[in-house]
Amino acid sequence: MINLFRNIHPANLLILVVFAFFMRISLFLRLPEELGFEFFDIYDRLLINVPPEPWLSPVGNVVIATILLLIQALWFNRIINNHSLLSKQGYLPALMYITAASLFSQFFIISPPLLCNFLLIWMMDKLLKVGKAPNAMMIMFDAGMIIALGTVIYFPFIVLLVIVWLSLLLYRSFNWREWLSGLLGFLTIFFFIGVYYYWYDKVDDFIQLWRPLTNRFPTVFQITNDDYLALIPVAIIMVLASLQLQENFYRSFISTRRAFQMLFFMFILTLISIYTKANFSIYHFLLAVPPGAVLLAYYFSNAKKRWFYESLFIIWVISIQYFLFV
């Protein structure tokens, strides 16, 4: 299967659709009567009253979430190919994206992180262009606005503001205008939101929006042992990918090296941003899928022993299905 997705072939699109729904078969077979929506934070931030009842059936929820995931995977695949981050263009990034986004059943429903991944992929495309742009001010401004929009949807997204400045450190010499433009883009969105709160005489509520930044990093996670076991194949592939990347690091183009460094920092930031979330939800880690899928795709794109990498992928898929059913 990996060899098939190493190439660009129209049939891969159909296989991706079938594969995405196949990876969610455990939830389709055991759908609960209701699947809740956790978008009340967004409504509170925007002072919008909504009925608490879900407006989608469980089947509709999972199907729409899967369609959104497929759109993200194909967009993500196009960006990775356009920036030539892998040795050969193909559909491996999309395959890795869908597989990584199928690790836990909490990933299968519509959630704020799922929506934020559209913004995260868009921001990845912006930041990968920083090194090639003669002036990065507008790119940084746009990235700041994207992060602000993501913060409105899901507050932990705010931590990714750090990646804007890390990208400048990696790609460009110091220019205070470029460093400031990202922050200005972020503040532009929240300036209008602040005016909105002021108009409704809710300034205190606007100040309360920023309280999660003072949270302590959680020391206890509500993750079962099965969830940890499901991550073992991912950890093995990540280690192999890191070794592969290290081996080829100085043979790669400078832009490719910096791109992977930036994506690594993005991956770490999406993980640690959980501290801004008072009530831990495992779907938070959907934010780590886009940068993590690049590293996964890098390994399978460069692996040499077919019997090994094909077997490793099959074991990964089987382990995901096993723990989803268990």
Tab-separated table of N, CA and C in Angstrom, residues 123 127-128 130-131 140 143 147 159-174 178-179 182 257-270 272:
chain	number	residue	atom	x	y	z
A	123	MET	N	-1.590	27.962	7.789
A	123	MET	CA	-0.449	28.638	8.394
A	123	MET	C	0.862	27.929	8.031
A	127	LEU	N	4.122	29.760	6.442
A	127	LEU	CA	5.437	29.779	7.084
A	127	LEU	C	6.503	29.078	6.237
A	128	LEU	N	6.101	28.108	5.426
A	128	LEU	CA	7.059	27.446	4.543
A	128	LEU	C	7.513	28.354	3.398
A	130	VAL	N	8.310	31.572	4.014
A	130	VAL	CA	9.046	32.677	4.633
A	130	VAL	C	10.456	32.808	4.063
A	131	GLY	N	11.150	31.680	3.903
A	131	GLY	CA	12.526	31.724	3.440
A	131	GLY	C	12.672	32.189	2.009
A	140	MET	N	3.902	37.240	7.877
A	140	MET	CA	3.803	37.209	9.337
A	140	MET	C	2.477	37.807	9.810
A	143	ALA	N	-0.171	35.263	9.148
A	143	ALA	CA	-0.051	34.156	10.108
A	143	ALA	C	-0.602	34.559	11.473
A	147	ILE	N	-3.735	32.746	13.441
A	147	ILE	CA	-3.645	32.253	14.821
A	147	ILE	C	-4.743	32.869	15.680
A	159	VAL	N	-1.050	29.361	21.533
A	159	VAL	CA	0.347	29.018	21.795
A	159	VAL	C	1.162	29.003	20.502
A	160	LEU	N	0.505	28.759	19.368
A	160	LEU	CA	1.205	28.709	18.087
A	160	LEU	C	1.717	30.078	17.640
A	161	LEU	N	1.360	31.116	18.379
A	161	LEU	CA	1.940	32.429	18.075
A	161	LEU	C	3.459	32.382	18.187
A	162	VAL	N	3.965	31.508	19.036
A	162	VAL	CA	5.422	31.364	19.219
A	162	VAL	C	6.090	30.889	17.937
A	163	ILE	N	5.392	30.035	17.148
A	163	ILE	CA	6.004	29.475	15.939
A	163	ILE	C	6.271	30.557	14.901
A	164	VAL	N	5.525	31.651	14.956
A	164	VAL	CA	5.762	32.754	14.022
A	164	VAL	C	7.166	33.302	14.220
A	165	TRP	N	7.549	33.523	15.473
A	165	TRP	CA	8.878	34.077	15.757
A	165	TRP	C	9.963	33.022	15.602
A	166	LEU	N	9.666	31.767	15.928
A	166	LEU	CA	10.649	30.708	15.699
A	166	LEU	C	10.957	30.554	14.213
A	167	SER	N	9.940	30.712	13.370
A	167	SER	CA	10.154	30.632	11.922
A	167	SER	C	11.071	31.750	11.439
A	168	LEU	N	10.897	32.931	12.001
A	168	LEU	CA	11.774	34.042	11.631
A	168	LEU	C	13.210	33.769	12.073
A	169	LEU	N	13.369	33.162	13.250
A	169	LEU	CA	14.716	32.817	13.715
A	169	LEU	C	15.387	31.809	12.776
A	170	LEU	N	14.606	30.862	12.289
A	170	LEU	CA	15.157	29.811	11.441
A	170	LEU	C	15.461	30.301	10.031
A	171	TYR	N	14.573	31.127	9.492
A	171	TYR	CA	14.649	31.458	8.082
A	171	TYR	C	15.324	32.792	7.762
A	172	ARG	N	15.249	33.762	8.672
A	172	ARG	CA	15.634	35.119	8.278
A	172	ARG	C	16.509	35.783	9.337
A	173	SER	N	17.270	36.773	8.887
A	173	SER	CA	18.011	37.620	9.817
A	173	SER	C	17.027	38.550	10.515
A	174	PHE	N	17.455	39.100	11.643
A	174	PHE	CA	16.527	39.875	12.468
A	174	PHE	C	16.058	41.146	11.764
A	178	GLU	N	9.335	42.689	10.832
A	178	GLU	CA	8.769	41.356	10.604
A	178	GLU	C	8.347	40.715	11.922
A	179	TRP	N	9.128	40.892	12.959
A	179	TRP	CA	8.774	40.339	14.268
A	179	TRP	C	7.513	40.993	14.824
A	182	GLY	N	3.679	39.996	12.918
A	182	GLY	CA	2.904	38.834	13.343
A	182	GLY	C	2.020	39.145	14.535
A	257	ARG	N	15.848	21.510	5.447
A	257	ARG	CA	16.270	21.337	6.844
A	257	ARG	C	15.491	22.283	7.755
A	258	ARG	N	15.438	23.535	7.346
A	258	ARG	CA	14.750	24.534	8.174
A	258	ARG	C	13.261	24.247	8.260
A	259	ALA	N	12.695	23.737	7.171
A	259	ALA	CA	11.270	23.401	7.183
A	259	ALA	C	10.978	22.318	8.209
A	260	PHE	N	11.805	21.287	8.260
A	260	PHE	CA	11.586	20.211	9.219
A	260	PHE	C	11.848	20.678	10.651
A	261	GLN	N	12.782	21.568	10.836
A	261	GLN	CA	12.997	22.130	12.174
A	261	GLN	C	11.782	22.925	12.616
A	262	MET	N	11.240	23.723	11.715
A	262	MET	CA	10.048	24.513	12.036
A	262	MET	C	8.865	23.613	12.353
A	263	LEU	N	8.678	22.551	11.570
A	263	LEU	CA	7.567	21.633	11.792
A	263	LEU	C	7.735	20.850	13.091
A	264	PHE	N	8.982	20.551	13.454
A	264	PHE	CA	9.228	19.882	14.733
A	264	PHE	C	8.800	20.776	15.895
A	265	PHE	N	9.180	22.061	15.850
A	265	PHE	CA	8.777	22.986	16.908
A	265	PHE	C	7.262	23.164	16.932
A	266	MET	N	6.646	23.171	15.763
A	266	MET	CA	5.185	23.277	15.702
A	266	MET	C	4.534	22.064	16.363
A	267	PHE	N	5.080	20.893	16.110
A	267	PHE	CA	4.572	19.652	16.713
A	267	PHE	C	4.650	19.733	18.240
A	268	ILE	N	5.779	20.185	18.759
A	268	ILE	CA	5.956	20.305	20.216
A	268	ILE	C	4.978	21.321	20.795
A	269	LEU	N	4.801	22.448	20.126
A	269	LEU	CA	3.904	23.499	20.629
A	269	LEU	C	2.451	23.018	20.674
A	270	THR	N	2.037	22.247	19.663
A	270	THR	CA	0.657	21.745	19.680
A	270	THR	C	0.426	20.787	20.848
A	272	ILE	N	2.184	20.869	23.904
A	272	ILE	CA	2.242	21.552	25.201
A	272	ILE	C	1.135	22.587	25.366
